[in-house]
Amino acid sequence: FVASIRLDAVGAGRPPRFAPLPEHPASQRDLVFLIDRGIESEAVVRAAARAAGSLAVQVRVFDRYSGQGIPEGKLSLGLRLVLQAPDRTLAQQEVDAVAERVVAEIGKRFGASLRA
């Protein structure tokens, strides 16, 4: 016997919270950077989220690779940006502008470049 859990007490006193479904679709953009191996992925994610601003509903790592085709001391880091406005469908130009801001910020802060 390791532990007992009172299931009747789990979540007691808190009404369930529901979030309405979004009325407008989200847009995704994948960006793959070549960065120094010593840079923490989480720092890059935080910087990308700040650069993306209020339209970013999610920024996450979808790929991290080092090996054949990647220079010594570097790694390939893929970020997925999920962008959404609460009041409208984003235009392609808006998504492009956010992606450009993210690329510029990650390049300036970490010396990273987009991987071809």
XYZ file of N, CA and C in Angstrom:
348
model
N 0.837 -1.176 0.000
C 0.000 0.000 0.000
C 0.882 1.239 0.000
N 0.667 2.127 -0.958
C 1.500 3.317 -1.082
C 0.735 4.583 -0.703
N -0.467 4.742 -1.189
C -1.232 5.965 -0.918
C -2.709 5.707 -1.127
N -3.503 6.568 -0.546
C -4.933 6.515 -0.827
C -5.367 7.906 -1.266
N -6.269 7.927 -2.195
C -6.763 9.191 -2.734
C -8.271 9.212 -2.565
N -8.751 10.285 -1.969
C -10.202 10.452 -1.817
C -10.720 11.121 -3.083
N -11.317 10.342 -3.953
C -11.795 10.875 -5.221
C -12.925 11.874 -5.039
N -13.691 11.746 -3.954
C -14.781 12.692 -3.723
C -14.254 14.093 -3.402
N -12.998 14.206 -2.969
C -12.415 15.503 -2.624
C -11.687 16.153 -3.801
N -11.404 15.385 -4.825
C -10.684 15.930 -5.978
C -11.607 16.894 -6.725
N -11.174 18.127 -6.822
C -11.959 19.129 -7.535
C -13.142 19.654 -6.754
N -13.282 19.251 -5.499
C -14.413 19.700 -4.692
C -14.348 21.206 -4.498
N -15.489 21.840 -4.564
C -15.567 23.261 -4.317
C -15.276 24.136 -5.522
N -14.861 23.550 -6.614
C -14.577 24.339 -7.813
C -15.561 23.971 -8.911
N -16.311 24.943 -9.399
C -17.193 24.613 -10.525
C -16.356 24.379 -11.778
N -16.818 23.544 -12.677
C -16.050 23.306 -13.901
C -15.947 24.598 -14.710
N -14.784 24.784 -15.346
C -14.570 25.964 -16.182
C -14.612 25.548 -17.646
N -15.330 26.303 -18.403
C -15.434 26.036 -19.827
C -14.998 27.273 -20.592
N -14.264 27.057 -21.642
C -13.871 28.156 -22.521
C -14.645 27.999 -23.825
N -15.211 29.081 -24.308
C -15.947 28.958 -25.570
C -14.999 28.614 -26.719
N -15.527 27.912 -27.691
C -14.733 27.597 -28.880
C -14.476 28.878 -29.666
N -13.295 29.007 -30.249
C -12.999 30.216 -31.022
C -13.903 30.319 -32.246
N -14.272 31.545 -32.567
C -15.116 31.778 -33.739
C -14.299 31.865 -35.025
N -13.019 32.169 -34.890
C -12.166 32.375 -36.061
C -11.027 31.356 -36.059
N -10.631 30.904 -37.242
C -9.605 29.859 -37.309
C -8.216 30.371 -36.918
N -7.409 29.446 -36.452
C -6.009 29.742 -36.140
C -5.162 29.490 -37.386
N -4.024 30.143 -37.434
C -3.044 29.921 -38.502
C -1.777 29.371 -37.877
N -1.133 28.454 -38.575
C 0.128 27.878 -38.098
C 1.260 28.291 -39.017
N 2.419 28.481 -38.413
C 3.628 28.750 -39.191
C 4.763 27.997 -38.528
N 5.463 27.189 -39.299
C 6.633 26.470 -38.800
C 7.894 27.193 -39.248
N 8.785 27.423 -38.293
C 10.070 28.063 -38.555
C 11.160 27.156 -38.016
N 12.182 26.894 -38.816
C 13.278 26.027 -38.385
C 14.561 26.850 -38.380
N 15.178 26.915 -37.196
C 16.372 27.728 -36.993
C 17.600 26.852 -36.823
N 18.732 27.383 -37.216
C 20.030 26.784 -36.930
C 20.617 27.604 -35.788
N 20.760 26.976 -34.599
C 21.215 27.699 -33.411
C 22.408 26.986 -32.784
N 23.112 27.708 -31.922
C 24.213 27.098 -31.181
C 23.662 26.032 -30.246
N 24.384 24.936 -30.130
C 23.942 23.796 -29.333
C 23.694 24.158 -27.865
N 24.432 25.108 -27.317
C 24.311 25.447 -25.902
C 23.096 26.285 -25.540
N 22.345 26.743 -26.515
C 21.179 27.588 -26.246
C 20.001 26.708 -25.840
N 19.338 27.086 -24.757
C 18.184 26.318 -24.277
C 16.971 26.570 -25.167
N 16.298 25.496 -25.522
C 15.111 25.597 -26.374
C 14.052 26.482 -25.737
N 13.879 26.361 -24.433
C 12.845 27.132 -23.739
C 13.094 28.632 -23.862
N 14.352 29.054 -23.847
C 14.665 30.478 -24.014
C 14.254 30.957 -25.405
N 14.458 30.123 -26.398
C 14.070 30.471 -27.768
C 12.550 30.550 -27.872
N 11.850 29.604 -27.255
C 10.381 29.611 -27.270
C 9.853 30.885 -26.616
N 10.404 31.241 -25.451
C 9.942 32.456 -24.755
C 10.181 33.704 -25.607
N 11.350 33.799 -26.224
C 11.658 34.958 -27.069
C 10.730 35.010 -28.282
N 10.445 33.865 -28.867
C 9.545 33.814 -30.021
C 8.138 34.232 -29.624
N 7.674 33.777 -28.468
C 6.332 34.137 -28.001
C 6.233 35.642 -27.756
N 7.264 36.218 -27.152
C 7.261 37.675 -26.930
C 7.241 38.423 -28.258
N 8.044 37.983 -29.207
C 8.103 38.652 -30.511
C 6.785 38.517 -31.270
N 6.117 37.378 -31.113
C 4.853 37.143 -31.814
C 3.729 37.992 -31.238
N 3.823 38.342 -29.968
C 2.831 39.219 -29.352
C 1.522 38.528 -29.032
N 0.472 39.326 -28.987
C -0.829 38.849 -28.508
C -1.509 37.872 -29.463
N -1.066 37.799 -30.694
C -1.683 36.860 -31.639
C -1.222 35.422 -31.416
N -0.157 35.230 -30.654
C 0.368 33.878 -30.422
C -0.457 33.185 -29.345
N -1.156 32.124 -29.729
C -1.869 31.319 -28.739
C -1.025 30.125 -28.314
N -0.023 29.791 -29.121
C 0.895 28.709 -28.756
C 2.194 28.856 -29.550
N 3.297 28.652 -28.869
C 4.612 28.557 -29.508
C 5.278 27.346 -28.885
N 5.659 26.382 -29.708
C 6.262 25.167 -29.149
C 7.318 24.612 -30.091
N 8.190 23.797 -29.515
C 9.208 23.096 -30.294
C 8.553 21.872 -30.922
N 8.693 21.716 -32.233
C 8.184 20.503 -32.871
C 9.313 19.606 -33.363
N 10.546 20.138 -33.388
C 11.660 19.315 -33.843
C 12.960 19.877 -33.286
N 13.828 18.969 -32.894
C 15.168 19.334 -32.417
C 16.105 18.267 -32.975
N 17.054 18.701 -33.819
C 17.895 17.720 -34.500
C 19.331 18.213 -34.561
N 20.244 17.309 -34.293
C 21.661 17.554 -34.557
C 22.209 16.260 -35.136
N 23.087 16.377 -36.060
C 23.638 15.188 -36.705
C 24.009 15.512 -38.133
N 23.846 14.524 -38.990
C 24.235 14.668 -40.389
C 23.564 15.888 -41.022
N 24.367 16.711 -41.669
C 23.847 17.889 -42.348
C 23.801 19.138 -41.482
N 24.087 18.997 -40.194
C 24.083 20.133 -39.271
C 25.529 20.403 -38.856
N 25.987 21.653 -38.971
C 27.381 21.956 -38.605
C 27.688 21.601 -37.146
N 28.934 21.289 -36.893
C 29.400 20.961 -35.539
C 29.089 22.122 -34.591
N 28.571 21.799 -33.420
C 28.263 22.813 -32.418
C 26.924 23.498 -32.626
N 26.195 23.090 -33.650
C 24.886 23.687 -33.955
C 23.804 22.628 -33.836
N 22.557 23.089 -33.789
C 21.429 22.173 -33.888
C 20.302 22.860 -34.620
N 19.431 22.047 -35.168
C 18.257 22.525 -35.876
C 17.099 22.504 -34.889
N 16.446 23.646 -34.721
C 15.332 23.762 -33.785
C 14.114 24.250 -34.543
N 13.079 23.417 -34.596
C 11.840 23.773 -35.279
C 10.814 24.299 -34.297
N 10.286 25.483 -34.577
C 9.238 26.081 -33.750
C 7.945 26.140 -34.539
N 6.849 25.827 -33.870
C 5.523 25.973 -34.474
C 4.820 27.131 -33.782
N 4.432 28.122 -34.578
C 3.655 29.247 -34.076
C 2.195 28.997 -34.418
N 1.326 29.093 -33.435
C -0.110 29.041 -33.673
C -0.629 30.437 -33.357
N -1.177 31.084 -34.366
C -1.611 32.474 -34.262
C -3.115 32.559 -34.460
N -3.750 33.422 -33.659
C -5.199 33.559 -33.767
C -5.619 34.904 -33.185
N -6.545 35.552 -33.855
C -7.140 36.783 -33.343
C -8.548 36.447 -32.860
N -8.965 37.014 -31.743
C -10.291 36.687 -31.218
C -11.427 37.292 -32.032
N -11.132 38.319 -32.832
C -12.198 39.066 -33.495
C -12.210 38.961 -35.017
N -11.257 38.209 -35.582
C -11.200 38.141 -37.040
C -10.311 36.979 -37.482
N -10.440 36.629 -38.747
C -9.516 35.684 -39.358
C -8.281 36.469 -39.783
N -7.121 35.960 -39.437
C -5.883 36.661 -39.770
C -5.613 36.610 -41.271
N -5.184 37.724 -41.815
C -4.768 37.782 -43.215
C -3.365 37.189 -43.325
N -3.048 36.678 -44.487
C -1.725 36.093 -44.717
C -0.614 37.097 -44.417
N -0.858 38.367 -44.741
C 0.140 39.404 -44.486
C 0.407 39.559 -42.987
N -0.627 39.407 -42.157
C -0.444 39.502 -40.707
C 0.404 38.343 -40.188
N 0.119 37.143 -40.684
C 0.882 35.960 -40.283
C 2.337 36.113 -40.724
N 2.538 36.586 -41.957
C 3.898 36.809 -42.462
C 4.645 37.827 -41.605
N 3.962 38.904 -41.212
C 4.601 39.953 -40.406
C 5.025 39.417 -39.044
N 4.177 38.600 -38.424
C 4.531 38.002 -37.131
C 5.733 37.078 -37.304
N 5.714 36.248 -38.341
C 6.834 35.330 -38.582
C 8.129 36.107 -38.802
N 8.070 37.202 -39.533
C 9.266 38.018 -39.768
C 9.792 38.621 -38.467
N 8.880 39.066 -37.586
C 9.309 39.603 -36.282
C 9.999 38.531 -35.453
N 9.438 37.321 -35.479
C 10.028 36.216 -34.716
C 11.415 35.885 -35.263
N 11.541 35.774 -36.570
C 12.839 35.459 -37.187
C 13.867 36.530 -36.832
N 13.472 37.799 -36.909
C 14.397 38.894 -36.590
C 14.826 38.837 -35.128
N 13.884 38.595 -34.223
C 14.206 38.561 -32.789
C 15.110 37.384 -32.442
N 14.806 36.207 -32.977
C 15.618 35.025 -32.683
C 17.016 35.201 -33.284
N 17.095 35.798 -34.456
C 18.398 36.069 -35.066
C 19.214 37.044 -34.247
N 18.575 38.125 -33.805
C 19.280 39.157 -33.036
C 19.703 38.638 -31.662
N 18.796 37.963 -30.980
C 19.060 37.544 -29.603
C 20.010 36.354 -29.510
N 19.883 35.395 -30.426
C 20.646 34.147 -30.313
C 21.632 33.921 -31.454
N 21.695 34.835 -32.406
C 22.590 34.643 -33.543
C 22.151 33.496 -34.431
N 20.861 33.193 -34.419
C 20.323 32.070 -35.186
C 19.964 32.520 -36.596
N 19.893 31.555 -37.489
C 19.443 31.831 -38.849
C 18.406 30.788 -39.228
N 17.551 31.156 -40.181
C 16.584 30.185 -40.685
C 17.329 29.099 -41.434
N 16.909 27.879 -41.201
C 17.520 26.751 -41.904
C 16.825 26.581 -43.243
N 17.594 26.444 -44.296
C 17.025 26.306 -45.642
C 16.470 24.917 -45.851
